[in-house]
Backbone as JSON Lines, residues from 0, in Angstrom:
{"i":0,"aa":"M","n":[52.9,5.58,21.43],"ca":[51.89,6.26,20.65],"c":[52.51,7.48,19.99]}
{"i":1,"aa":"K","n":[52.34,7.63,18.71],"ca":[52.88,8.78,17.98],"c":[51.99,10.0,18.19]}
{"i":2,"aa":"D","n":[52.58,11.16,17.99],"ca":[51.84,12.42,18.11],"c":[51.15,12.52,19.47]}
{"i":3,"aa":"F","n":[51.92,12.3,20.49],"ca":[51.4,12.25,21.85],"c":[52.22,13.2,22.69]}
{"i":4,"aa":"R","n":[51.55,14.07,23.41],"ca":[52.3,14.96,24.3],"c":[51.55,15.09,25.62]}
{"i":5,"aa":"V","n":[52.31,15.33,26.67],"ca":[51.76,15.52,28.01],"c":[52.18,16.9,28.48]}
{"i":6,"aa":"A","n":[51.24,17.61,29.09],"ca":[51.53,18.94,29.62],"c":[50.77,19.14,30.92]}
{"i":7,"aa":"I","n":[51.28,20.02,31.75],"ca":[50.55,20.36,32.97],"c":[49.24,21.03,32.55]}
{"i":8,"aa":"A","n":[48.17,20.68,33.21],"ca":[46.87,21.21,32.86],"c":[46.75,22.68,33.27]}
{"i":9,"aa":"S","n":[45.98,23.41,32.5],"ca":[45.71,24.82,32.8],"c":[44.24,24.97,33.17]}
{"i":10,"aa":"P","n":[43.85,26.13,33.67],"ca":[42.42,26.33,34.0],"c":[41.5,26.07,32.81]}
{"i":11,"aa":"S","n":[41.98,26.25,31.58],"ca":[41.14,25.99,30.41],"c":[40.82,24.5,30.24]}
{"i":12,"aa":"H","n":[41.51,23.65,30.94],"ca":[41.25,22.21,30.87],"c":[40.18,21.74,31.85]}
{"i":13,"aa":"L","n":[39.64,22.65,32.66],"ca":[38.66,22.26,33.67],"c":[37.51,21.44,33.07]}
{"i":14,"aa":"A","n":[36.82,21.99,32.09],"ca":[35.66,21.3,31.52],"c":[36.04,19.96,30.88]}
{"i":15,"aa":"P","n":[37.11,19.9,30.05],"ca":[37.48,18.59,29.49],"c":[37.87,17.56,30.54]}
{"i":16,"aa":"I","n":[38.51,17.98,31.62],"ca":[38.88,17.03,32.66],"c":[37.63,16.5,33.36]}
{"i":17,"aa":"V","n":[36.73,17.38,33.72],"ca":[35.49,16.93,34.36],"c":[34.74,15.99,33.42]}
{"i":18,"aa":"E","n":[34.7,16.34,32.15],"ca":[33.98,15.52,31.15],"c":[34.6,14.12,31.03]}
{"i":19,"aa":"I","n":[35.92,14.05,30.89],"ca":[36.56,12.74,30.71],"c":[36.42,11.88,31.96]}
{"i":20,"aa":"L","n":[36.53,12.49,33.14],"ca":[36.38,11.72,34.38],"c":[34.94,11.25,34.57]}
{"i":21,"aa":"T","n":[33.99,12.1,34.26],"ca":[32.57,11.75,34.39],"c":[32.19,10.67,33.38]}
{"i":22,"aa":"E","n":[32.64,10.83,32.14],"ca":[32.36,9.85,31.09],"c":[32.92,8.48,31.45]}
{"i":23,"aa":"R","n":[34.15,8.45,31.9],"ca":[34.8,7.18,32.25],"c":[34.1,6.53,33.44]}
{"i":24,"aa":"R","n":[33.72,7.35,34.41],"ca":[33.02,6.84,35.58],"c":[31.71,6.15,35.17]}
{"i":25,"aa":"A","n":[30.92,6.82,34.31],"ca":[29.65,6.24,33.86],"c":[29.87,4.92,33.13]}
{"i":26,"aa":"W","n":[30.89,4.88,32.28],"ca":[31.19,3.66,31.53],"c":[31.58,2.52,32.47]}
{"i":27,"aa":"L","n":[32.43,2.81,33.45],"ca":[32.85,1.77,34.39],"c":[31.69,1.29,35.26]}
{"i":28,"aa":"E","n":[30.84,2.21,35.68],"ca":[29.67,1.82,36.47],"c":[28.75,0.9,35.67]}
{"i":29,"aa":"E","n":[28.58,1.19,34.37],"ca":[27.77,0.32,33.51],"c":[28.35,-1.09,33.45]}
{"i":30,"aa":"K","n":[29.66,-1.19,33.54],"ca":[30.34,-2.49,33.51],"c":[30.35,-3.17,34.88]}
{"i":31,"aa":"G","n":[29.81,-2.49,35.89],"ca":[29.76,-3.07,37.23],"c":[31.01,-2.88,38.05]}
{"i":32,"aa":"V","n":[31.88,-1.96,37.65],"ca":[33.11,-1.69,38.39],"c":[32.78,-0.75,39.55]}
{"i":33,"aa":"R","n":[33.19,-1.14,40.74],"ca":[32.92,-0.34,41.93],"c":[33.84,0.88,41.97]}
{"i":34,"aa":"L","n":[33.24,2.03,42.22],"ca":[33.97,3.29,42.33],"c":[33.56,3.99,43.61]}
{"i":35,"aa":"L","n":[34.2,5.12,43.89],"ca":[33.79,5.91,45.04],"c":[32.3,6.25,44.92]}
{"i":36,"aa":"P","n":[31.59,6.29,46.05],"ca":[30.14,6.47,45.98],"c":[29.68,7.91,45.8]}
{"i":37,"aa":"F","n":[30.47,8.74,45.15],"ca":[30.05,10.1,44.87],"c":[30.63,10.54,43.53]}
{"i":38,"aa":"P","n":[29.96,11.46,42.85],"ca":[30.38,11.87,41.51],"c":[31.61,12.78,41.53]}
{"i":39,"aa":"V","n":[32.17,12.97,40.34],"ca":[33.27,13.91,40.15],"c":[32.72,15.31,40.41]}
{"i":40,"aa":"R","n":[33.44,16.08,41.24],"ca":[33.0,17.43,41.55],"c":[33.9,18.45,40.85]}
{"i":41,"aa":"E","n":[33.28,19.4,40.19],"ca":[34.03,20.43,39.48],"c":[34.92,21.24,40.43]}
{"i":42,"aa":"D","n":[34.44,21.52,41.63],"ca":[35.25,22.3,42.57],"c":[36.5,21.52,42.99]}
{"i":43,"aa":"W","n":[36.38,20.2,43.13],"ca":[37.55,19.38,43.46],"c":[38.58,19.43,42.33]}
{"i":44,"aa":"V","n":[38.12,19.31,41.09],"ca":[39.03,19.39,39.93],"c":[39.69,20.75,39.89]}
{"i":45,"aa":"R","n":[38.91,21.81,40.09],"ca":[39.47,23.17,40.06],"c":[40.56,23.35,41.11]}
{"i":46,"aa":"Q","n":[40.32,22.86,42.32],"ca":[41.33,22.98,43.38],"c":[42.6,22.21,43.02]}
{"i":47,"aa":"A","n":[42.46,21.01,42.47],"ca":[43.63,20.23,42.07],"c":[44.37,20.92,40.92]}
{"i":48,"aa":"L","n":[43.63,21.55,40.01],"ca":[44.26,22.32,38.93],"c":[45.08,23.47,39.52]}
{"i":49,"aa":"E","n":[44.51,24.17,40.48],"ca":[45.2,25.3,41.09],"c":[46.47,24.86,41.81]}
{"i":50,"aa":"R","n":[46.49,23.64,42.33],"ca":[47.68,23.11,42.99],"c":[48.69,22.55,41.99]}
{"i":51,"aa":"G","n":[48.35,22.53,40.71],"ca":[49.26,22.02,39.68],"c":[49.37,20.51,39.65]}
{"i":52,"aa":"E","n":[48.32,19.8,40.09],"ca":[48.36,18.34,40.16],"c":[47.99,17.65,38.85]}
{"i":53,"aa":"F","n":[47.14,18.26,38.05],"ca":[46.65,17.59,36.84],"c":[47.57,17.79,35.65]}
{"i":54,"aa":"F","n":[47.71,16.71,34.89],"ca":[48.42,16.73,33.61],"c":[47.44,16.19,32.57]}
{"i":55,"aa":"V","n":[47.57,16.7,31.35],"ca":[46.71,16.23,30.27],"c":[47.56,15.63,29.17]}
{"i":56,"aa":"A","n":[47.0,14.63,28.52],"ca":[47.63,14.0,27.36],"c":[46.81,14.39,26.14]}
{"i":57,"aa":"E","n":[47.51,14.81,25.1],"ca":[46.84,15.23,23.88],"c":[47.51,14.6,22.67]}
{"i":58,"aa":"S","n":[46.69,14.25,21.71],"ca":[47.16,13.73,20.44],"c":[46.62,14.68,19.38]}
{"i":59,"aa":"G","n":[47.53,15.41,18.73],"ca":[47.07,16.47,17.84],"c":[46.33,17.49,18.67]}
{"i":60,"aa":"R","n":[45.1,17.75,18.3],"ca":[44.28,18.69,19.06],"c":[43.29,17.99,19.98]}
{"i":61,"aa":"E","n":[43.37,16.66,20.02],"ca":[42.41,15.89,20.8],"c":[42.92,15.6,22.21]}
{"i":62,"aa":"F","n":[42.08,15.87,23.18],"ca":[42.34,15.58,24.58],"c":[42.06,14.09,24.76]}
{"i":63,"aa":"V","n":[43.1,13.3,25.12],"ca":[42.93,11.85,25.15],"c":[43.07,11.23,26.54]}
{"i":64,"aa":"G","n":[43.65,11.95,27.49],"ca":[43.83,11.37,28.81],"c":[44.22,12.41,29.84]}
{"i":65,"aa":"V","n":[44.19,11.98,31.09],"ca":[44.48,12.87,32.21],"c":[45.02,12.05,33.37]}
{"i":66,"aa":"F","n":[45.83,12.67,34.2],"ca":[46.27,12.05,35.45],"c":[46.69,13.15,36.4]}
{"i":67,"aa":"R","n":[46.78,12.78,37.69],"ca":[47.3,13.67,38.7],"c":[48.63,13.11,39.17]}
{"i":68,"aa":"L","n":[49.56,13.99,39.45],"ca":[50.88,13.59,39.93],"c":[51.17,14.37,41.21]}
{"i":69,"aa":"L","n":[51.39,13.63,42.3],"ca":[51.6,14.24,43.61],"c":[53.0,13.9,44.14]}
{"i":70,"aa":"D","n":[53.5,14.76,45.0],"ca":[54.79,14.53,45.65],"c":[54.68,13.67,46.89]}
{"i":71,"aa":"S","n":[53.48,13.55,47.44],"ca":[53.26,12.73,48.63],"c":[51.81,12.26,48.64]}
{"i":72,"aa":"D","n":[51.57,11.24,49.43],"ca":[50.21,10.71,49.6],"c":[50.13,10.08,50.98]}
{"i":73,"aa":"P","n":[50.11,10.91,52.03],"ca":[50.17,10.37,53.38],"c":[48.96,9.52,53.78]}
{"i":74,"aa":"A","n":[47.82,9.72,53.15],"ca":[46.66,8.9,53.51],"c":[46.86,7.44,53.1]}
{"i":75,"aa":"V","n":[47.46,7.22,51.95],"ca":[47.64,5.86,51.44],"c":[49.03,5.33,51.76]}
{"i":76,"aa":"W","n":[50.03,6.2,51.81],"ca":[51.42,5.79,52.01],"c":[52.04,6.48,53.22]}
{"i":77,"aa":"P","n":[51.49,6.36,54.4],"ca":[52.06,7.05,55.56],"c":[53.41,6.49,55.99]}
{"i":78,"aa":"D","n":[53.71,5.28,55.55],"ca":[54.95,4.6,55.94],"c":[56.1,4.83,54.97]}
{"i":79,"aa":"R","n":[55.87,5.64,53.94],"ca":[56.9,5.88,52.93],"c":[57.1,7.38,52.76]}
{"i":80,"aa":"A","n":[58.32,7.83,52.96],"ca":[58.61,9.26,52.81],"c":[59.79,9.5,51.88]}
{"i":81,"aa":"D","n":[60.14,8.48,51.09],"ca":[61.28,8.64,50.18],"c":[60.85,9.32,48.88]}
{"i":82,"aa":"A","n":[61.8,9.54,48.0],"ca":[61.56,10.27,46.76],"c":[60.7,9.45,45.8]}
{"i":83,"aa":"A","n":[59.44,9.87,45.65],"ca":[58.5,9.16,44.78],"c":[57.51,10.14,44.17]}
{"i":84,"aa":"F","n":[56.92,9.71,43.07],"ca":[55.74,10.38,42.53],"c":[54.56,9.47,42.81]}
{"i":85,"aa":"Y","n":[53.44,10.06,43.16],"ca":[52.21,9.34,43.45],"c":[51.2,9.65,42.36]}
{"i":86,"aa":"I","n":[50.76,8.62,41.67],"ca":[49.87,8.75,40.51],"c":[48.43,8.54,40.96]}
{"i":87,"aa":"H","n":[47.57,9.46,40.52],"ca":[46.13,9.35,40.8],"c":[45.33,9.74,39.57]}
{"i":88,"aa":"T","n":[44.12,9.25,39.49],"ca":[43.13,9.67,38.51],"c":[43.61,9.44,37.07]}
{"i":89,"aa":"L","n":[44.42,8.42,36.84],"ca":[44.88,8.1,35.49],"c":[43.66,7.64,34.68]}
{"i":90,"aa":"T","n":[43.31,8.4,33.67],"ca":[42.09,8.15,32.91],"c":[42.33,8.4,31.43]}
{"i":91,"aa":"V","n":[41.85,7.48,30.61],"ca":[41.91,7.61,29.15],"c":[40.49,7.87,28.66]}
{"i":92,"aa":"G","n":[40.36,8.75,27.68],"ca":[39.05,9.03,27.11],"c":[38.42,7.78,26.51]}
{"i":93,"aa":"R","n":[37.14,7.67,26.63],"ca":[36.42,6.48,26.2],"c":[36.68,6.14,24.74]}
{"i":94,"aa":"R","n":[36.73,7.13,23.86],"ca":[36.95,6.88,22.42],"c":[38.36,6.36,22.14]}
{"i":95,"aa":"R","n":[39.29,6.57,23.05],"ca":[40.67,6.15,22.84],"c":[41.06,4.94,23.69]}
{"i":96,"aa":"H","n":[40.11,4.37,24.4],"ca":[40.37,3.2,25.25],"c":[40.95,2.05,24.42]}
{"i":97,"aa":"G","n":[41.93,1.36,25.0],"ca":[42.5,0.18,24.36],"c":[43.56,0.46,23.31]}
{"i":98,"aa":"R","n":[44.07,1.66,23.23],"ca":[45.08,2.02,22.23],"c":[46.46,2.27,22.83]}
{"i":99,"aa":"G","n":[46.65,1.9,24.09],"ca":[47.96,2.04,24.71],"c":[48.24,3.4,25.32]}
{"i":100,"aa":"I","n":[47.24,4.25,25.4],"ca":[47.46,5.6,25.93],"c":[47.79,5.55,27.42]}
{"i":101,"aa":"G","n":[47.1,4.7,28.17],"ca":[47.4,4.58,29.6],"c":[48.85,4.18,29.81]}
{"i":102,"aa":"G","n":[49.32,3.2,29.06],"ca":[50.72,2.78,29.15],"c":[51.67,3.89,28.74]}
{"i":103,"aa":"S","n":[51.29,4.65,27.72],"ca":[52.12,5.77,27.28],"c":[52.21,6.84,28.37]}
{"i":104,"aa":"M","n":[51.09,7.1,29.03],"ca":[51.12,8.08,30.11],"c":[51.99,7.57,31.26]}
{"i":105,"aa":"L","n":[51.87,6.29,31.59],"ca":[52.73,5.73,32.65],"c":[54.21,5.83,32.24]}
{"i":106,"aa":"G","n":[54.52,5.59,30.97],"ca":[55.89,5.73,30.5],"c":[56.39,7.16,30.62]}
{"i":107,"aa":"W","n":[55.54,8.12,30.29],"ca":[55.92,9.53,30.42],"c":[56.19,9.87,31.88]}
{"i":108,"aa":"I","n":[55.31,9.39,32.78],"ca":[55.47,9.66,34.21],"c":[56.78,9.06,34.71]}
{"i":109,"aa":"E","n":[57.09,7.84,34.28],"ca":[58.32,7.2,34.73],"c":[59.55,7.97,34.24]}
{"i":110,"aa":"A","n":[59.53,8.43,32.99],"ca":[60.65,9.23,32.47],"c":[60.79,10.54,33.25]}
{"i":111,"aa":"R","n":[59.69,11.17,33.54],"ca":[59.75,12.42,34.32],"c":[60.27,12.16,35.73]}
{"i":112,"aa":"A","n":[59.84,11.05,36.32],"ca":[60.32,10.69,37.66],"c":[61.83,10.52,37.66]}
{"i":113,"aa":"A","n":[62.35,9.85,36.63],"ca":[63.8,9.65,36.53],"c":[64.51,11.0,36.4]}
{"i":114,"aa":"E","n":[63.97,11.88,35.55],"ca":[64.56,13.21,35.37],"c":[64.57,14.0,36.67]}
{"i":115,"aa":"C","n":[63.56,13.8,37.48],"ca":[63.41,14.55,38.75],"c":[64.07,13.85,39.93]}
{"i":116,"aa":"G","n":[64.75,12.74,39.68],"ca":[65.46,12.04,40.75],"c":[64.56,11.26,41.69]}
{"i":117,"aa":"R","n":[63.36,10.92,41.23],"ca":[62.45,10.12,42.05],"c":[62.83,8.65,41.93]}
{"i":118,"aa":"R","n":[62.76,7.93,43.02],"ca":[63.16,6.53,43.03],"c":[62.01,5.57,42.77]}
{"i":119,"aa":"F","n":[60.77,6.04,43.01],"ca":[59.61,5.16,42.89],"c":[58.42,5.89,42.28]}
{"i":120,"aa":"L","n":[57.56,5.1,41.66],"ca":[56.21,5.52,41.3],"c":[55.28,4.73,42.2]}
{"i":121,"aa":"R","n":[54.27,5.39,42.73],"ca":[53.31,4.7,43.59],"c":[51.89,5.1,43.19]}
{"i":122,"aa":"L","n":[50.99,4.15,43.38],"ca":[49.58,4.4,43.1],"c":[48.74,3.43,43.89]}
{"i":123,"aa":"D","n":[47.46,3.6,43.82],"ca":[46.55,2.67,44.49],"c":[45.28,2.56,43.68]}
{"i":124,"aa":"C","n":[44.55,1.46,43.91],"ca":[43.24,1.29,43.3],"c":[42.39,0.41,44.21]}
{"i":125,"aa":"F","n":[41.09,0.44,43.99],"ca":[40.18,-0.36,44.81],"c":[40.57,-1.82,44.77]}
{"i":126,"aa":"V","n":[40.57,-2.44,45.92],"ca":[40.8,-3.88,46.01],"c":[39.75,-4.62,45.18]}
{"i":127,"aa":"E","n":[38.54,-4.07,45.15],"ca":[37.43,-4.7,44.45],"c":[37.46,-4.49,42.94]}
{"i":128,"aa":"N","n":[38.57,-3.99,42.41],"ca":[38.7,-3.8,40.97],"c":[39.87,-4.66,40.46]}
{"i":129,"aa":"P","n":[39.66,-5.97,40.34],"ca":[40.76,-6.86,39.95],"c":[41.3,-6.58,38.55]}
{"i":130,"aa":"V","n":[40.49,-6.05,37.67],"ca":[40.96,-5.74,36.31],"c":[42.02,-4.64,36.36]}
{"i":131,"aa":"L","n":[41.76,-3.6,37.12],"ca":[42.73,-2.51,37.24],"c":[43.97,-2.95,38.0]}
{"i":132,"aa":"C","n":[43.77,-3.74,39.05],"ca":[44.92,-4.27,39.78],"c":[45.82,-5.08,38.85]}
{"i":133,"aa":"A","n":[45.23,-5.91,38.01],"ca":[46.01,-6.72,37.06],"c":[46.7,-5.83,36.02]}
{"i":134,"aa":"Y","n":[46.04,-4.76,35.59],"ca":[46.64,-3.83,34.64],"c":[47.94,-3.25,35.19]}
{"i":135,"aa":"Y","n":[47.89,-2.78,36.44],"ca":[49.09,-2.2,37.03],"c":[50.17,-3.24,37.25]}
{"i":136,"aa":"A","n":[49.8,-4.45,37.6],"ca":[50.8,-5.53,37.75],"c":[51.48,-5.79,36.4]}
{"i":137,"aa":"R","n":[50.7,-5.83,35.31],"ca":[51.29,-6.04,33.97],"c":[52.19,-4.87,33.57]}
{"i":138,"aa":"A","n":[51.91,-3.69,34.1],"ca":[52.72,-2.5,33.79],"c":[53.99,-2.43,34.64]}
{"i":139,"aa":"G","n":[54.24,-3.47,35.43],"ca":[55.48,-3.52,36.19],"c":[55.39,-3.05,37.63]}
{"i":140,"aa":"F","n":[54.21,-2.77,38.1],"ca":[54.03,-2.34,39.49],"c":[53.87,-3.57,40.38]}
{"i":141,"aa":"E","n":[54.5,-3.52,41.54],"ca":[54.39,-4.61,42.5],"c":[53.41,-4.24,43.6]}
{"i":142,"aa":"S","n":[52.61,-5.21,44.01],"ca":[51.65,-4.98,45.08],"c":[52.38,-4.77,46.4]}
{"i":143,"aa":"C","n":[51.96,-3.75,47.13],"ca":[52.53,-3.45,48.45],"c":[51.47,-3.58,49.54]}
{"i":144,"aa":"G","n":[50.5,-4.42,49.3],"ca":[49.5,-4.69,50.31],"c":[48.28,-3.81,50.22]}
{"i":145,"aa":"I","n":[47.38,-4.05,51.15],"ca":[46.09,-3.37,51.19],"c":[46.07,-2.4,52.37]}
{"i":146,"aa":"R","n":[45.43,-1.27,52.16],"ca":[45.28,-0.27,53.22],"c":[43.85,0.26,53.18]}
{"i":147,"aa":"E","n":[43.26,0.41,54.34],"ca":[41.95,1.05,54.43],"c":[42.15,2.54,54.64]}
{"i":148,"aa":"I","n":[41.44,3.33,53.84],"ca":[41.53,4.78,53.95],"c":[40.13,5.37,54.05]}
{"i":149,"aa":"Q","n":[40.07,6.62,54.41],"ca":[38.81,7.33,54.5],"c":[38.79,8.41,53.43]}
{"i":150,"aa":"V","n":[37.74,8.41,52.6],"ca":[37.58,9.41,51.56],"c":[36.2,10.04,51.75]}
{"i":151,"aa":"R","n":[36.17,11.32,52.08],"ca":[34.92,12.05,52.31],"c":[33.99,11.28,53.25]}
{"i":152,"aa":"G","n":[34.55,10.73,54.3],"ca":[33.75,10.03,55.29],"c":[33.41,8.59,54.97]}
{"i":153,"aa":"T","n":[33.89,8.09,53.85],"ca":[33.63,6.71,53.44],"c":[34.91,5.9,53.54]}
{"i":154,"aa":"R","n":[34.87,4.75,54.23],"ca":[36.04,3.88,54.35],"c":[36.1,2.95,53.15]}
{"i":155,"aa":"I","n":[37.28,2.9,52.53],"ca":[37.47,2.02,51.38],"c":[38.81,1.28,51.54]}
{"i":156,"aa":"A","n":[38.88,0.12,50.92],"ca":[40.12,-0.65,50.91],"c":[40.78,-0.48,49.55]}
{"i":157,"aa":"V","n":[42.07,-0.12,49.58],"ca":[42.82,0.05,48.34],"c":[44.05,-0.86,48.35]}
{"i":158,"aa":"R","n":[44.41,-1.32,47.17],"ca":[45.65,-2.06,47.0],"c":[46.7,-1.06,46.56]}
{"i":159,"aa":"R","n":[47.82,-1.07,47.25],"ca":[48.92,-0.15,46.95],"c":[49.89,-0.84,45.98]}
{"i":160,"aa":"F","n":[50.38,-0.05,45.01],"ca":[51.33,-0.56,44.02],"c":[52.53,0.38,43.95]}
{"i":161,"aa":"E","n":[53.7,-0.21,43.7],"ca":[54.94,0.56,43.62],"c":[55.79,0.01,42.48]}
{"i":162,"aa":"K","n":[56.51,0.92,41.84],"ca":[57.43,0.55,40.77],"c":[58.72,1.33,40.97]}
{"i":163,"aa":"A","n":[59.85,0.62,40.98],"ca":[61.14,1.31,41.06],"c":[61.42,2.01,39.75]}
{"i":164,"aa":"V","n":[61.97,3.22,39.84],"ca":[62.29,4.02,38.67],"c":[63.76,3.83,38.34]}
{"i":165,"aa":"R","n":[64.03,3.55,37.1],"ca":[65.43,3.44,36.64],"c":[65.99,4.85,36.5]}
{"i":166,"aa":"P","n":[67.18,5.09,37.06],"ca":[67.78,6.44,36.92],"c":[68.01,6.78,35.46]}
{"i":167,"aa":"S","n":[67.89,8.07,35.15],"ca":[68.12,8.49,33.75],"c":[69.6,8.69,33.48]}
């Protein structure tokens, strides 16, 4: 995608991040896609922003996507402690859906992982979301099985995905 840049999110991105996550959630729920049984919370986004987890994708002046990048994810990946980035909350704005932005963000993350000496990219998604599972498989991620986790007191099953990073 041309005219595309990714940057670490700042506190000024709080409202746009909440908006894009809430908008996407409503759209997916309308399509019957199962999600966590609670809404996006502004305080949760603010805390993740303060920890430096959120990144934003922008095209020109338009906010087009968001993701979180973590150094570890012991709840989902307790058996892996090697050099990896863990991707969460990868979301494209509804108006930009289907234009390759998600793939572009994954490409940016992979390039950054290579620059940082990370050997793997890892992520997870609901087992009950076969469309998203297939998306990650097409993007080169291999399934690493299913794990049950607890999120805010709710047990969910997630499919874990991993992709080896080519050294830069």
